[in-house]
Amino acid sequence: MSIGAFLHAGKDNEMPREVSDAEGITWTCIQAFAGLGNDPEKTDAARVDGTRNQVHVVCTPSGGAKSVRVELAEDWETSLSNDELLQAVRSQLAEEASASQV
């Protein structure tokens, strides 16, 4: 399934968030929601297993870099600074790179 199939702006006011890193890559991040709808059972699908306040967020870069899926606080859109969001993306990229070398 493509990443596009996972993207959905759950609440009416949720929009993708864009941040740019020092390399000039613009990352567009949005809560992964699987496009399932807004009822409670389906919104739970976006949550990180075993947590009540963590959600999956997909960040897609400009250019040819790889998209990443990060686990963030449910209020990530308002609680995380741009630097904190970029750090989450960088950490996930580093983790994936390390895992692929094993």
Tab-separated table of N, CA and C in Angstrom:
chain	number	residue	atom	x	y	z
A	1	MET	N	0.850	-1.165	0.000
A	1	MET	CA	0.000	0.000	0.000
A	1	MET	C	0.897	1.229	0.000
A	2	SER	N	0.563	2.251	-0.767
A	2	SER	CA	1.385	3.447	-0.837
A	2	SER	C	1.196	4.314	0.399
A	3	ILE	N	2.176	5.191	0.645
A	3	ILE	CA	2.063	6.096	1.783
A	3	ILE	C	0.853	6.986	1.609
A	4	GLY	N	0.552	7.388	0.385
A	4	GLY	CA	-0.612	8.228	0.148
A	4	GLY	C	-1.892	7.608	0.676
A	5	ALA	N	-1.971	6.286	0.673
A	5	ALA	CA	-3.162	5.615	1.178
A	5	ALA	C	-3.282	5.737	2.689
A	6	PHE	N	-2.181	6.054	3.363
A	6	PHE	CA	-2.194	6.179	4.815
A	6	PHE	C	-2.508	7.593	5.285
A	7	LEU	N	-2.501	8.541	4.373
A	7	LEU	CA	-2.622	9.927	4.796
A	7	LEU	C	-4.064	10.384	4.814
A	8	HIS	N	-4.400	11.071	5.890
A	8	HIS	CA	-5.742	11.621	6.025
A	8	HIS	C	-5.697	12.693	7.089
A	9	ALA	N	-6.257	13.823	6.808
A	9	ALA	CA	-6.292	14.892	7.813
A	9	ALA	C	-7.496	14.649	8.696
A	10	GLY	N	-7.314	13.896	9.756
A	10	GLY	CA	-8.389	13.430	10.625
A	10	GLY	C	-9.392	14.470	11.038
A	11	LYS	N	-8.969	15.520	11.715
A	11	LYS	CA	-9.892	16.553	12.129
A	11	LYS	C	-9.917	17.622	11.053
A	12	ASP	N	-10.992	18.389	11.000
A	12	ASP	CA	-11.131	19.399	9.972
A	12	ASP	C	-9.988	20.398	9.963
A	13	ASN	N	-9.389	20.685	11.128
A	13	ASN	CA	-8.344	21.694	11.178
A	13	ASN	C	-6.945	21.123	11.011
A	14	GLU	N	-6.785	19.826	10.860
A	14	GLU	CA	-5.469	19.237	10.685
A	14	GLU	C	-5.011	19.423	9.256
A	15	MET	N	-3.829	19.965	9.113
A	15	MET	CA	-3.230	20.183	7.809
A	15	MET	C	-1.813	19.649	7.856
A	16	PRO	N	-1.263	19.330	6.682
A	16	PRO	CA	0.142	18.922	6.683
A	16	PRO	C	1.009	20.059	7.230
A	17	ARG	N	2.069	19.686	7.903
A	17	ARG	CA	3.001	20.678	8.441
A	17	ARG	C	4.306	20.554	7.674
A	18	GLU	N	4.851	21.668	7.221
A	18	GLU	CA	6.096	21.668	6.466
A	18	GLU	C	7.209	22.289	7.289
A	19	VAL	N	8.365	21.627	7.281
A	19	VAL	CA	9.568	22.137	7.926
A	19	VAL	C	10.734	21.908	6.980
A	20	SER	N	11.700	22.812	7.005
A	20	SER	CA	12.876	22.688	6.143
A	20	SER	C	14.113	22.483	6.996
A	21	ASP	N	14.991	21.584	6.526
A	21	ASP	CA	16.209	21.314	7.281
A	21	ASP	C	17.386	22.105	6.698
A	22	ALA	N	18.551	21.951	7.298
A	22	ALA	CA	19.737	22.700	6.897
A	22	ALA	C	20.214	22.340	5.497
A	23	GLU	N	19.827	21.162	5.018
A	23	GLU	CA	20.223	20.737	3.671
A	23	GLU	C	19.272	21.247	2.598
A	24	GLY	N	18.256	21.994	3.009
A	24	GLY	CA	17.298	22.544	2.048
A	24	GLY	C	16.160	21.598	1.689
A	25	ILE	N	16.043	20.499	2.402
A	25	ILE	CA	14.947	19.556	2.168
A	25	ILE	C	13.732	20.026	2.954
A	26	THR	N	12.607	20.126	2.284
A	26	THR	CA	11.360	20.469	2.957
A	26	THR	C	10.615	19.175	3.242
A	27	TRP	N	10.311	18.956	4.507
A	27	TRP	CA	9.580	17.770	4.944
A	27	TRP	C	8.126	18.150	5.170
A	28	THR	N	7.214	17.395	4.567
A	28	THR	CA	5.785	17.584	4.775
A	28	THR	C	5.308	16.450	5.665
A	29	CYS	N	4.804	16.797	6.845
A	29	CYS	CA	4.416	15.793	7.835
A	29	CYS	C	2.918	15.865	8.098
A	30	ILE	N	2.304	14.705	8.200
A	30	ILE	CA	0.879	14.618	8.499
A	30	ILE	C	0.622	13.339	9.281
A	31	GLN	N	-0.347	13.389	10.161
A	31	GLN	CA	-0.667	12.210	10.955
A	31	GLN	C	-1.141	11.085	10.060
A	32	ALA	N	-0.544	9.918	10.247
A	32	ALA	CA	-0.986	8.733	9.513
A	32	ALA	C	-2.339	8.338	10.072
A	33	PHE	N	-3.295	8.155	9.218
A	33	PHE	CA	-4.646	7.910	9.710
A	33	PHE	C	-5.331	6.801	8.943
A	34	ALA	N	-4.648	6.274	7.950
A	34	ALA	CA	-5.139	5.158	7.145
A	34	ALA	C	-6.427	5.465	6.410
A	35	GLY	N	-6.865	6.729	6.392
A	35	GLY	CA	-8.053	7.109	5.647
A	35	GLY	C	-9.298	6.360	6.065
A	36	LEU	N	-9.375	6.015	7.325
A	36	LEU	CA	-10.441	5.135	7.791
A	36	LEU	C	-11.694	5.851	8.263
A	37	GLY	N	-11.630	7.125	8.521
A	37	GLY	CA	-12.793	7.840	9.048
A	37	GLY	C	-12.520	8.377	10.435
A	38	ASN	N	-13.529	8.981	11.040
A	38	ASN	CA	-13.332	9.677	12.305
A	38	ASN	C	-13.945	9.007	13.525
A	39	ASP	N	-14.598	7.843	13.383
A	39	ASP	CA	-15.183	7.246	14.580
A	39	ASP	C	-14.071	6.706	15.472
A	40	PRO	N	-14.313	6.610	16.782
A	40	PRO	CA	-13.245	6.274	17.747
A	40	PRO	C	-12.482	4.994	17.427
A	41	GLU	N	-13.164	3.977	16.989
A	41	GLU	CA	-12.483	2.713	16.693
A	41	GLU	C	-11.472	2.901	15.573
A	42	LYS	N	-11.844	3.686	14.573
A	42	LYS	CA	-10.947	3.886	13.436
A	42	LYS	C	-9.833	4.870	13.751
A	43	THR	N	-10.105	5.873	14.555
A	43	THR	CA	-9.030	6.808	14.906
A	43	THR	C	-7.985	6.131	15.767
A	44	ASP	N	-8.367	5.095	16.490
A	44	ASP	CA	-7.396	4.326	17.275
A	44	ASP	C	-6.344	3.677	16.377
A	45	ALA	N	-6.687	3.448	15.121
A	45	ALA	CA	-5.737	2.841	14.189
A	45	ALA	C	-4.508	3.723	13.980
A	46	ALA	N	-4.643	5.032	14.168
A	46	ALA	CA	-3.519	5.951	14.002
A	46	ALA	C	-2.601	5.953	15.216
A	47	ARG	N	-3.075	5.454	16.340
A	47	ARG	CA	-2.294	5.486	17.574
A	47	ARG	C	-1.188	4.433	17.559
A	48	VAL	N	-0.126	4.764	18.254
A	48	VAL	CA	0.963	3.817	18.435
A	48	VAL	C	0.469	2.751	19.404
A	49	ASP	N	0.654	1.490	19.051
A	49	ASP	CA	0.196	0.391	19.906
A	49	ASP	C	0.717	0.550	21.323
A	50	GLY	N	-0.183	0.361	22.281
A	50	GLY	CA	0.182	0.400	23.682
A	50	GLY	C	0.249	1.792	24.281
A	51	THR	N	-0.126	2.801	23.512
A	51	THR	CA	-0.103	4.169	24.047
A	51	THR	C	-1.473	4.817	23.871
A	52	ARG	N	-1.713	5.834	24.695
A	52	ARG	CA	-2.967	6.576	24.564
A	52	ARG	C	-2.750	7.936	23.910
A	53	ASN	N	-1.506	8.428	23.933
A	53	ASN	CA	-1.287	9.776	23.444
A	53	ASN	C	-0.163	9.882	22.419
A	54	GLN	N	0.197	8.774	21.782
A	54	GLN	CA	1.204	8.770	20.725
A	54	GLN	C	0.542	8.361	19.418
A	55	VAL	N	0.902	9.056	18.333
A	55	VAL	CA	0.354	8.742	17.015
A	55	VAL	C	1.487	8.581	16.015
A	56	HIS	N	1.179	7.893	14.925
A	56	HIS	CA	2.118	7.762	13.816
A	56	HIS	C	1.976	8.986	12.923
A	57	VAL	N	3.117	9.548	12.523
A	57	VAL	CA	3.153	10.700	11.626
A	57	VAL	C	4.074	10.331	10.471
A	58	VAL	N	3.618	10.572	9.245
A	58	VAL	CA	4.420	10.298	8.057
A	58	VAL	C	4.985	11.615	7.560
A	59	CYS	N	6.303	11.643	7.367
A	59	CYS	CA	6.986	12.830	6.858
A	59	CYS	C	7.596	12.493	5.505
A	60	THR	N	7.204	13.259	4.503
A	60	THR	CA	7.635	13.028	3.127
A	60	THR	C	8.521	14.184	2.686
A	61	PRO	N	9.712	13.885	2.176
A	61	PRO	CA	10.640	14.949	1.817
A	61	PRO	C	10.453	15.442	0.385
A	62	SER	N	10.908	16.679	0.156
A	62	SER	CA	11.026	17.156	-1.213
A	62	SER	C	12.228	16.440	-1.828
A	63	GLY	N	12.281	16.372	-3.126
A	63	GLY	CA	13.418	15.714	-3.767
A	63	GLY	C	13.314	14.214	-3.672
A	64	GLY	N	14.450	13.537	-3.654
A	64	GLY	CA	14.446	12.087	-3.731
A	64	GLY	C	14.678	11.351	-2.439
A	65	ALA	N	14.693	12.058	-1.306
A	65	ALA	CA	14.950	11.371	-0.042
A	65	ALA	C	13.769	10.471	0.341
A	66	LYS	N	13.991	9.589	1.304
A	66	LYS	CA	13.012	8.582	1.717
A	66	LYS	C	12.030	9.119	2.754
A	67	SER	N	10.750	8.791	2.592
A	67	SER	CA	9.738	9.128	3.599
A	67	SER	C	9.993	8.330	4.867
A	68	VAL	N	9.610	8.913	6.000
A	68	VAL	CA	9.771	8.232	7.275
A	68	VAL	C	8.471	8.301	8.059
A	69	ARG	N	8.309	7.336	8.926
A	69	ARG	CA	7.159	7.297	9.828
A	69	ARG	C	7.696	7.423	11.245
A	70	VAL	N	7.229	8.444	11.952
A	70	VAL	CA	7.710	8.701	13.310
A	70	VAL	C	6.550	8.589	14.284
A	71	GLU	N	6.893	8.323	15.539
A	71	GLU	CA	5.907	8.248	16.612
A	71	GLU	C	6.029	9.518	17.443
A	72	LEU	N	4.943	10.302	17.505
A	72	LEU	CA	4.972	11.593	18.178
A	72	LEU	C	3.788	11.729	19.124
A	73	ALA	N	3.883	12.698	20.014
A	73	ALA	CA	2.764	13.000	20.898
A	73	ALA	C	1.555	13.409	20.061
A	74	GLU	N	0.382	13.067	20.560
A	74	GLU	CA	-0.858	13.332	19.837
A	74	GLU	C	-1.001	14.810	19.448
A	75	ASP	N	-0.480	15.700	20.271
A	75	ASP	CA	-0.580	17.132	19.986
A	75	ASP	C	0.668	17.676	19.284
A	76	TRP	N	1.347	16.835	18.518
A	76	TRP	CA	2.610	17.187	17.874
A	76	TRP	C	2.509	18.440	17.016
A	77	GLU	N	1.365	18.670	16.411
A	77	GLU	CA	1.233	19.826	15.512
A	77	GLU	C	1.430	21.149	16.242
A	78	THR	N	1.064	21.191	17.519
A	78	THR	CA	1.185	22.428	18.280
A	78	THR	C	2.270	22.367	19.346
A	79	SER	N	2.631	21.169	19.806
A	79	SER	CA	3.568	21.067	20.925
A	79	SER	C	5.030	20.979	20.494
A	80	LEU	N	5.296	20.499	19.276
A	80	LEU	CA	6.682	20.342	18.835
A	80	LEU	C	7.144	21.559	18.047
A	81	SER	N	8.345	22.024	18.342
A	81	SER	CA	8.946	23.080	17.531
A	81	SER	C	9.405	22.465	16.204
A	82	ASN	N	9.725	23.308	15.244
A	82	ASN	CA	10.245	22.804	13.975
A	82	ASN	C	11.521	22.006	14.199
A	83	ASP	N	12.402	22.504	15.078
A	83	ASP	CA	13.646	21.781	15.358
A	83	ASP	C	13.380	20.411	15.969
A	84	GLU	N	12.410	20.318	16.862
A	84	GLU	CA	12.074	19.028	17.484
A	84	GLU	C	11.495	18.061	16.456
A	85	LEU	N	10.683	18.567	15.544
A	85	LEU	CA	10.117	17.718	14.498
A	85	LEU	C	11.223	17.216	13.575
A	86	LEU	N	12.128	18.114	13.178
A	86	LEU	CA	13.253	17.694	12.337
A	86	LEU	C	14.149	16.690	13.060
A	87	GLN	N	14.339	16.855	14.356
A	87	GLN	CA	15.147	15.905	15.127
A	87	GLN	C	14.494	14.526	15.140
A	88	ALA	N	13.178	14.477	15.259
A	88	ALA	CA	12.464	13.193	15.217
A	88	ALA	C	12.664	12.523	13.858
A	89	VAL	N	12.601	13.305	12.793
A	89	VAL	CA	12.808	12.773	11.440
A	89	VAL	C	14.237	12.254	11.303
A	90	ARG	N	15.222	13.063	11.711
A	90	ARG	CA	16.630	12.649	11.615
A	90	ARG	C	16.896	11.384	12.435
A	91	SER	N	16.323	11.314	13.627
A	91	SER	CA	16.517	10.130	14.474
A	91	SER	C	15.961	8.882	13.808
A	92	GLN	N	14.786	9.001	13.215
A	92	GLN	CA	14.177	7.851	12.544
A	92	GLN	C	14.997	7.435	11.328
A	93	LEU	N	15.480	8.412	10.559
A	93	LEU	CA	16.330	8.091	9.408
A	93	LEU	C	17.595	7.370	9.850
A	94	ALA	N	18.212	7.834	10.937
A	94	ALA	CA	19.428	7.198	11.448
A	94	ALA	C	19.142	5.781	11.932
A	95	GLU	N	18.002	5.605	12.607
A	95	GLU	CA	17.621	4.276	13.095
A	95	GLU	C	17.410	3.307	11.924
A	96	GLU	N	16.737	3.786	10.882
A	96	GLU	CA	16.493	2.935	9.715
A	96	GLU	C	17.797	2.603	8.984
A	97	ALA	N	18.708	3.589	8.895
A	97	ALA	CA	19.993	3.347	8.246
A	97	ALA	C	20.801	2.326	9.019
A	98	SER	N	20.779	2.431	10.342
A	98	SER	CA	21.500	1.490	11.198
A	98	SER	C	20.926	0.092	11.061
A	99	ALA	N	19.612	-0.028	11.028
A	99	ALA	CA	18.964	-1.341	10.908
A	99	ALA	C	19.255	-1.995	9.568
A	100	SER	N	19.398	-1.191	8.521
A	100	SER	CA	19.647	-1.770	7.196
A	100	SER	C	21.080	-2.248	7.037
A	101	GLN	N	21.979	-1.809	7.932
A	101	GLN	CA	23.371	-2.237	7.876
A	101	GLN	C	23.611	-3.499	8.681
A	102	VAL	N	22.620	-3.964	9.391
A	102	VAL	CA	22.787	-5.156	10.242
A	102	VAL	C	22.626	-6.402	9.415
